[in-house]
Amino acid sequence: MTVIEKVNEVNEVIKAVFEFTQGNEKINADFYEYLATIGARNISLNQMEKVFLPYIFERQIDGKSVLEMFANENSKNKEITEALLKAIFSVFEIKRILKNGFELYNLINEKTYTVLSLTKMTNFRGIYAGQYITARIFELKGEFYVIEISSVLSHSQKEEAMRYAVMKLVQDPKQLYINNPEKEEEIKAAVEEMHKKFTDNFKCDTILTTNKHADDIIGAFNDGEEIDISQMASNMETYKFFHVKELDNNYSNFLENSMGGFGSHSETYDVAVIFDKEKGLYAIPFYETFCAIFEGKEVEGAEDCIKYFLTNDSIPDSILEKVSAKYPNFTDVINKFLDKKYTYKELIEEYKSEYLKNKIYSSATVLYCSQAFSEIFNDMSKPKETTVRVNEKVGRNDPCPCGSGKKYKNCCMKG
């Protein structure tokens, strides 16, 4: 099959998906509600394509994307449909403009792709090498194609592109190693090395502490520093679940929040620092509060706590498995709160299905192996130009006077 024939077939599939969207009453109603929501009800056909492509890939109806629903009901062009379902949406640096496509470096999974265009290259006037684009690409019969370019950033907006790459990794850690087996091997080796380091250092794989000490424990682990964790136990007297806005992964402030750490919240809450030998390092807020529910203790906000652990994508199935192994009443208690009759298997399939489909490492471990995160974090950690008052005594846990945002013991004290 020639490239032109492939392009024509792909375009035919996209046309068929559009017709499917218009012909399915439920999807059609949702699509026009979506257009109204984004203020795009009265748009041209050219504008419609830019709106329609993200809609069919990303919009969820009854837990499935529109493209998945199309695939389930159509037997034609299965190969192309399956290829589209595996499409990669990422931020890329344009390395070269080719006669019929681009050479792109994926900032998220650190791999270079040669991609062909489904449209004439004249449609990409104004896009140059050195710029950054958010785009969707897919592989068909050994060749990659770009199906969508949703935004373009200039060379001077590198930090914004890097931030976007890191944010996508926080949301979906597997993007670092998808279609990149060499990177996955690197992560596996890092997990094995870090697990040994953690257990050698702390003589356990689970530390129950509070947000006031979690940063010090994680920092000590990163630095190989010996600390007495017995002085950092949670010792919770009452259990309460509440929303911690500092833990929200907001695109505009997530890096700043991560540097501020757990301790930036004024209230005290429990945190479990857990090293899963298969998936890496986790810091799980309200872990003890969650466990207390199954111990029959009074927990303020118990129902919200259960829903948080079930629906939070950053909490893996292995954490629920760890708790369920400790408490035989695990499923019964959850069913009572949810008014359901799940078996444990059905519960995991309902709420943690992504973990059943894919090997997903912890965000902390993935970021540890990410070049984009290292670069943007190092840039943020560089000392700012400021006047240092050398005659003023600085405590080891005080902010470093150089302005880096780190604690003094982890910054200039080492110098």
mmCIF file of N, CA, C and O in Angstrom, residues 52-115:
data_model
loop_
_atom_site.group_PDB
_atom_site.id
_atom_site.type_symbol
_atom_site.label_atom_id
_atom_site.label_comp_id
_atom_site.label_asym_id
_atom_site.label_seq_id
_atom_site.Cartn_x
_atom_site.Cartn_y
_atom_site.Cartn_z
ATOM 1 N N PHE A 52 -13.077 18.353 16.494
ATOM 2 C CA PHE A 52 -13.579 16.982 16.419
ATOM 3 C C PHE A 52 -12.511 15.952 16.796
ATOM 4 O O PHE A 52 -12.806 14.987 17.513
ATOM 5 N N LEU A 53 -11.286 16.150 16.332
ATOM 6 C CA LEU A 53 -10.244 15.148 16.606
ATOM 7 C C LEU A 53 -9.968 14.966 18.099
ATOM 8 O O LEU A 53 -9.985 13.841 18.600
ATOM 9 N N PRO A 54 -9.748 16.047 18.877
ATOM 10 C CA PRO A 54 -9.573 15.822 20.310
ATOM 11 C C PRO A 54 -10.814 15.229 20.960
ATOM 12 O O PRO A 54 -10.714 14.451 21.915
ATOM 13 N N TYR A 55 -11.987 15.572 20.418
ATOM 14 C CA TYR A 55 -13.235 15.042 20.987
ATOM 15 C C TYR A 55 -13.286 13.527 20.884
ATOM 16 O O TYR A 55 -13.576 12.834 21.865
ATOM 17 N N ILE A 56 -12.991 12.965 19.715
ATOM 18 C CA ILE A 56 -13.142 11.510 19.550
ATOM 19 C C ILE A 56 -12.073 10.726 20.301
ATOM 20 O O ILE A 56 -12.282 9.578 20.684
ATOM 21 N N PHE A 57 -10.918 11.362 20.533
ATOM 22 C CA PHE A 57 -9.843 10.675 21.258
ATOM 23 C C PHE A 57 -10.004 10.785 22.776
ATOM 24 O O PHE A 57 -9.678 9.856 23.501
ATOM 25 N N GLU A 58 -10.466 11.931 23.245
ATOM 26 C CA GLU A 58 -10.380 12.236 24.672
ATOM 27 C C GLU A 58 -11.717 12.259 25.410
ATOM 28 O O GLU A 58 -11.751 12.035 26.617
ATOM 29 N N ARG A 59 -12.802 12.518 24.708
ATOM 30 C CA ARG A 59 -14.102 12.602 25.375
ATOM 31 C C ARG A 59 -14.550 11.219 25.825
ATOM 32 O O ARG A 59 -14.530 10.268 25.045
ATOM 33 N N GLN A 60 -14.935 11.090 27.087
ATOM 34 C CA GLN A 60 -15.362 9.813 27.636
ATOM 35 C C GLN A 60 -16.891 9.789 27.787
ATOM 36 O O GLN A 60 -17.477 10.706 28.361
ATOM 37 N N ILE A 61 -17.496 8.730 27.276
ATOM 38 C CA ILE A 61 -18.934 8.497 27.444
ATOM 39 C C ILE A 61 -19.097 7.078 27.970
ATOM 40 O O ILE A 61 -18.672 6.123 27.317
ATOM 41 N N ASP A 62 -19.653 6.954 29.160
ATOM 42 C CA ASP A 62 -19.795 5.643 29.807
ATOM 43 C C ASP A 62 -18.445 4.926 29.937
ATOM 44 O O ASP A 62 -18.336 3.719 29.733
ATOM 45 N N GLY A 63 -17.416 5.705 30.236
ATOM 46 C CA GLY A 63 -16.105 5.125 30.478
ATOM 47 C C GLY A 63 -15.303 4.767 29.246
ATOM 48 O O GLY A 63 -14.222 4.181 29.353
ATOM 49 N N LYS A 64 -15.788 5.121 28.059
ATOM 50 C CA LYS A 64 -15.070 4.818 26.815
ATOM 51 C C LYS A 64 -14.971 6.066 25.954
ATOM 52 O O LYS A 64 -15.857 6.918 25.959
ATOM 53 N N SER A 65 -13.866 6.156 25.199
ATOM 54 C CA SER A 65 -13.741 7.268 24.258
ATOM 55 C C SER A 65 -14.672 7.018 23.079
ATOM 56 O O SER A 65 -15.102 5.886 22.825
ATOM 57 N N VAL A 66 -14.976 8.088 22.352
ATOM 58 C CA VAL A 66 -15.848 7.959 21.176
ATOM 59 C C VAL A 66 -15.205 7.025 20.154
ATOM 60 O O VAL A 66 -15.889 6.224 19.516
ATOM 61 N N LEU A 67 -13.879 7.101 20.021
ATOM 62 C CA LEU A 67 -13.177 6.236 19.076
ATOM 63 C C LEU A 67 -13.293 4.769 19.482
ATOM 64 O O LEU A 67 -13.450 3.879 18.631
ATOM 65 N N GLU A 68 -13.232 4.491 20.797
ATOM 66 C CA GLU A 68 -13.409 3.117 21.283
ATOM 67 C C GLU A 68 -14.817 2.618 20.975
ATOM 68 O O GLU A 68 -15.006 1.463 20.581
ATOM 69 N N MET A 69 -15.802 3.476 21.149
ATOM 70 C CA MET A 69 -17.198 3.102 20.861
ATOM 71 C C MET A 69 -17.369 2.794 19.378
ATOM 72 O O MET A 69 -18.046 1.840 18.998
ATOM 73 N N PHE A 70 -16.716 3.601 18.550
ATOM 74 C CA PHE A 70 -16.756 3.362 17.102
ATOM 75 C C PHE A 70 -16.125 2.013 16.769
ATOM 76 O O PHE A 70 -16.669 1.229 15.972
ATOM 77 N N ALA A 71 -14.975 1.723 17.385
ATOM 78 C CA ALA A 71 -14.265 0.472 17.112
ATOM 79 C C ALA A 71 -15.104 -0.743 17.492
ATOM 80 O O ALA A 71 -15.058 -1.778 16.814
ATOM 81 N N ASN A 72 -15.867 -0.628 18.566
ATOM 82 C CA ASN A 72 -16.689 -1.751 19.031
ATOM 83 C C ASN A 72 -17.860 -2.043 18.113
ATOM 84 O O ASN A 72 -18.386 -3.156 18.105
ATOM 85 N N GLU A 73 -18.276 -1.053 17.318
ATOM 86 C CA GLU A 73 -19.475 -1.223 16.487
ATOM 87 C C GLU A 73 -19.177 -1.304 14.996
ATOM 88 O O GLU A 73 -20.098 -1.431 14.189
ATOM 89 N N ASN A 74 -17.894 -1.207 14.622
ATOM 90 C CA ASN A 74 -17.545 -1.230 13.202
ATOM 91 C C ASN A 74 -16.440 -2.247 12.941
ATOM 92 O O ASN A 74 -15.417 -2.260 13.623
ATOM 93 N N SER A 75 -16.657 -3.077 11.937
ATOM 94 C CA SER A 75 -15.693 -4.133 11.610
ATOM 95 C C SER A 75 -14.754 -3.740 10.465
ATOM 96 O O SER A 75 -13.745 -4.393 10.246
ATOM 97 N N LYS A 76 -15.093 -2.674 9.742
ATOM 98 C CA LYS A 76 -14.258 -2.260 8.617
ATOM 99 C C LYS A 76 -13.022 -1.506 9.112
ATOM 100 O O LYS A 76 -13.059 -0.816 10.120
ATOM 101 N N ASN A 77 -11.928 -1.642 8.362
ATOM 102 C CA ASN A 77 -10.690 -0.906 8.627
ATOM 103 C C ASN A 77 -10.230 -1.031 10.079
ATOM 104 O O ASN A 77 -9.823 -0.056 10.717
ATOM 105 N N LYS A 78 -10.321 -2.258 10.601
ATOM 106 C CA LYS A 78 -9.944 -2.511 11.985
ATOM 107 C C LYS A 78 -8.487 -2.129 12.253
ATOM 108 O O LYS A 78 -8.146 -1.607 13.312
ATOM 109 N N GLU A 79 -7.620 -2.397 11.283
ATOM 110 C CA GLU A 79 -6.203 -2.130 11.470
ATOM 111 C C GLU A 79 -5.947 -0.645 11.702
ATOM 112 O O GLU A 79 -5.182 -0.260 12.594
ATOM 113 N N ILE A 80 -6.613 0.187 10.908
ATOM 114 C CA ILE A 80 -6.436 1.635 11.049
ATOM 115 C C ILE A 80 -7.054 2.126 12.356
ATOM 116 O O ILE A 80 -6.465 2.933 13.065
ATOM 117 N N THR A 81 -8.227 1.608 12.669
ATOM 118 C CA THR A 81 -8.891 2.016 13.918
ATOM 119 C C THR A 81 -8.040 1.657 15.127
ATOM 120 O O THR A 81 -7.874 2.457 16.058
ATOM 121 N N GLU A 82 -7.480 0.441 15.127
ATOM 122 C CA GLU A 82 -6.618 0.020 16.235
ATOM 123 C C GLU A 82 -5.368 0.898 16.308
ATOM 124 O O GLU A 82 -4.891 1.219 17.408
ATOM 125 N N ALA A 83 -4.837 1.285 15.154
ATOM 126 C CA ALA A 83 -3.662 2.157 15.126
ATOM 127 C C ALA A 83 -3.987 3.520 15.741
ATOM 128 O O ALA A 83 -3.199 4.077 16.515
ATOM 129 N N LEU A 84 -5.160 4.047 15.414
ATOM 130 C CA LEU A 84 -5.582 5.337 15.959
ATOM 131 C C LEU A 84 -5.788 5.259 17.466
ATOM 132 O O LEU A 84 -5.479 6.200 18.203
ATOM 133 N N LEU A 85 -6.312 4.133 17.936
ATOM 134 C CA LEU A 85 -6.529 3.957 19.378
ATOM 135 C C LEU A 85 -5.216 3.977 20.155
ATOM 136 O O LEU A 85 -5.200 4.290 21.348
ATOM 137 N N LYS A 86 -4.117 3.640 19.490
ATOM 138 C CA LYS A 86 -2.799 3.621 20.146
ATOM 139 C C LYS A 86 -2.015 4.907 19.886
ATOM 140 O O LYS A 86 -0.811 4.975 20.137
ATOM 141 N N ALA A 87 -2.693 5.928 19.381
ATOM 142 C CA ALA A 87 -2.021 7.186 19.049
ATOM 143 C C ALA A 87 -1.338 7.796 20.279
ATOM 144 O O ALA A 87 -1.785 7.624 21.410
ATOM 145 N N ILE A 88 -0.251 8.509 20.040
ATOM 146 C CA ILE A 88 0.523 9.166 21.092
ATOM 147 C C ILE A 88 0.260 10.665 21.024
ATOM 148 O O ILE A 88 0.476 11.296 19.982
ATOM 149 N N PHE A 89 -0.227 11.232 22.125
ATOM 150 C CA PHE A 89 -0.425 12.681 22.193
ATOM 151 C C PHE A 89 0.641 13.244 23.118
ATOM 152 O O PHE A 89 0.724 12.872 24.289
ATOM 153 N N SER A 90 1.482 14.110 22.592
ATOM 154 C CA SER A 90 2.629 14.565 23.379
ATOM 155 C C SER A 90 3.077 15.946 22.925
ATOM 156 O O SER A 90 2.466 16.555 22.035
ATOM 157 N N VAL A 91 4.130 16.433 23.567
ATOM 158 C CA VAL A 91 4.759 17.680 23.153
ATOM 159 C C VAL A 91 6.102 17.325 22.513
ATOM 160 O O VAL A 91 6.881 16.552 23.071
ATOM 161 N N PHE A 92 6.341 17.863 21.345
ATOM 162 C CA PHE A 92 7.511 17.510 20.542
ATOM 163 C C PHE A 92 8.325 18.750 20.202
ATOM 164 O O PHE A 92 7.773 19.838 19.998
ATOM 165 N N GLU A 93 9.634 18.563 20.097
ATOM 166 C CA GLU A 93 10.491 19.586 19.510
ATOM 167 C C GLU A 93 10.670 19.240 18.034
ATOM 168 O O GLU A 93 10.982 18.098 17.694
ATOM 169 N N ILE A 94 10.462 20.219 17.166
ATOM 170 C CA ILE A 94 10.637 19.987 15.731
ATOM 171 C C ILE A 94 12.128 20.031 15.409
ATOM 172 O O ILE A 94 12.782 21.073 15.537
ATOM 173 N N LYS A 95 12.665 18.901 15.022
ATOM 174 C CA LYS A 95 14.081 18.826 14.670
ATOM 175 C C LYS A 95 14.326 19.233 13.225
ATOM 176 O O LYS A 95 15.275 19.942 12.917
ATOM 177 N N ARG A 96 13.451 18.731 12.340
ATOM 178 C CA ARG A 96 13.597 19.050 10.913
ATOM 179 C C ARG A 96 12.229 19.081 10.244
ATOM 180 O O ARG A 96 11.322 18.347 10.641
ATOM 181 N N ILE A 97 12.096 19.946 9.247
ATOM 182 C CA ILE A 97 10.913 19.942 8.384
ATOM 183 C C ILE A 97 11.274 19.118 7.152
ATOM 184 O O ILE A 97 12.257 19.408 6.459
ATOM 185 N N LEU A 98 10.515 18.075 6.887
ATOM 186 C CA LEU A 98 10.769 17.212 5.740
ATOM 187 C C LEU A 98 9.841 17.570 4.582
ATOM 188 O O LEU A 98 8.897 18.355 4.742
ATOM 189 N N LYS A 99 10.100 16.977 3.444
ATOM 190 C CA LYS A 99 9.277 17.258 2.269
ATOM 191 C C LYS A 99 7.825 16.869 2.485
ATOM 192 O O LYS A 99 6.910 17.551 2.030
ATOM 193 N N ASN A 100 7.618 15.762 3.218
ATOM 194 C CA ASN A 100 6.246 15.277 3.418
ATOM 195 C C ASN A 100 5.937 14.993 4.896
ATOM 196 O O ASN A 100 5.103 14.162 5.214
ATOM 197 N N GLY A 101 6.659 15.700 5.795
ATOM 198 C CA GLY A 101 6.396 15.473 7.212
ATOM 199 C C GLY A 101 7.404 16.177 8.109
ATOM 200 O O GLY A 101 7.943 17.236 7.756
ATOM 201 N N PHE A 102 7.686 15.570 9.256
ATOM 202 C CA PHE A 102 8.550 16.194 10.256
ATOM 203 C C PHE A 102 9.444 15.143 10.917
ATOM 204 O O PHE A 102 9.108 13.963 10.969
ATOM 205 N N GLU A 103 10.573 15.615 11.428
ATOM 206 C CA GLU A 103 11.348 14.814 12.367
ATOM 207 C C GLU A 103 11.120 15.442 13.735
ATOM 208 O O GLU A 103 11.459 16.609 13.953
ATOM 209 N N LEU A 104 10.530 14.675 14.660
ATOM 210 C CA LEU A 104 10.091 15.207 15.939
ATOM 211 C C LEU A 104 10.761 14.483 17.097
ATOM 212 O O LEU A 104 10.848 13.250 17.093
ATOM 213 N N TYR A 105 11.178 15.259 18.100
ATOM 214 C CA TYR A 105 11.707 14.665 19.335
ATOM 215 C C TYR A 105 10.638 14.783 20.412
ATOM 216 O O TYR A 105 10.172 15.886 20.734
ATOM 217 N N ASN A 106 10.230 13.646 20.947
ATOM 218 C CA ASN A 106 9.195 13.603 21.969
ATOM 219 C C ASN A 106 9.798 13.961 23.328
ATOM 220 O O ASN A 106 10.596 13.205 23.874
ATOM 221 N N LEU A 107 9.411 15.103 23.882
ATOM 222 C CA LEU A 107 9.964 15.542 25.156
ATOM 223 C C LEU A 107 9.541 14.638 26.306
ATOM 224 O O LEU A 107 10.195 14.616 27.352
ATOM 225 N N ILE A 108 8.455 13.899 26.126
ATOM 226 C CA ILE A 108 7.956 13.058 27.208
ATOM 227 C C ILE A 108 8.664 11.707 27.234
ATOM 228 O O ILE A 108 9.200 11.300 28.260
ATOM 229 N N ASN A 109 8.677 10.984 26.094
ATOM 230 C CA ASN A 109 9.305 9.651 26.130
ATOM 231 C C ASN A 109 10.708 9.626 25.536
ATOM 232 O O ASN A 109 11.296 8.565 25.366
ATOM 233 N N GLU A 110 11.247 10.838 25.221
ATOM 234 C CA GLU A 110 12.662 10.998 24.858
ATOM 235 C C GLU A 110 13.062 10.165 23.639
ATOM 236 O O GLU A 110 14.151 9.596 23.588
ATOM 237 N N LYS A 111 12.170 10.115 22.671
ATOM 238 C CA LYS A 111 12.432 9.350 21.451
ATOM 239 C C LYS A 111 12.155 10.229 20.232
ATOM 240 O O LYS A 111 11.267 11.080 20.262
ATOM 241 N N THR A 112 12.924 10.011 19.172
ATOM 242 C CA THR A 112 12.754 10.790 17.945
ATOM 243 C C THR A 112 11.937 10.006 16.928
ATOM 244 O O THR A 112 12.162 8.806 16.725
ATOM 245 N N TYR A 113 10.988 10.689 16.291
ATOM 246 C CA TYR A 113 10.098 10.066 15.314
ATOM 247 C C TYR A 113 10.176 10.813 13.983
ATOM 248 O O TYR A 113 10.227 12.047 13.951
ATOM 249 N N THR A 114 10.174 10.046 12.897
ATOM 250 C CA THR A 114 9.949 10.619 11.578
ATOM 251 C C THR A 114 8.486 10.386 11.261
ATOM 252 O O THR A 114 8.030 9.240 11.212
ATOM 253 N N VAL A 115 7.721 11.485 11.099
ATOM 254 C CA VAL A 115 6.277 11.359 10.907
ATOM 255 C C VAL A 115 5.874 11.966 9.565
ATOM 256 O O VAL A 115 6.428 12.977 9.123
#
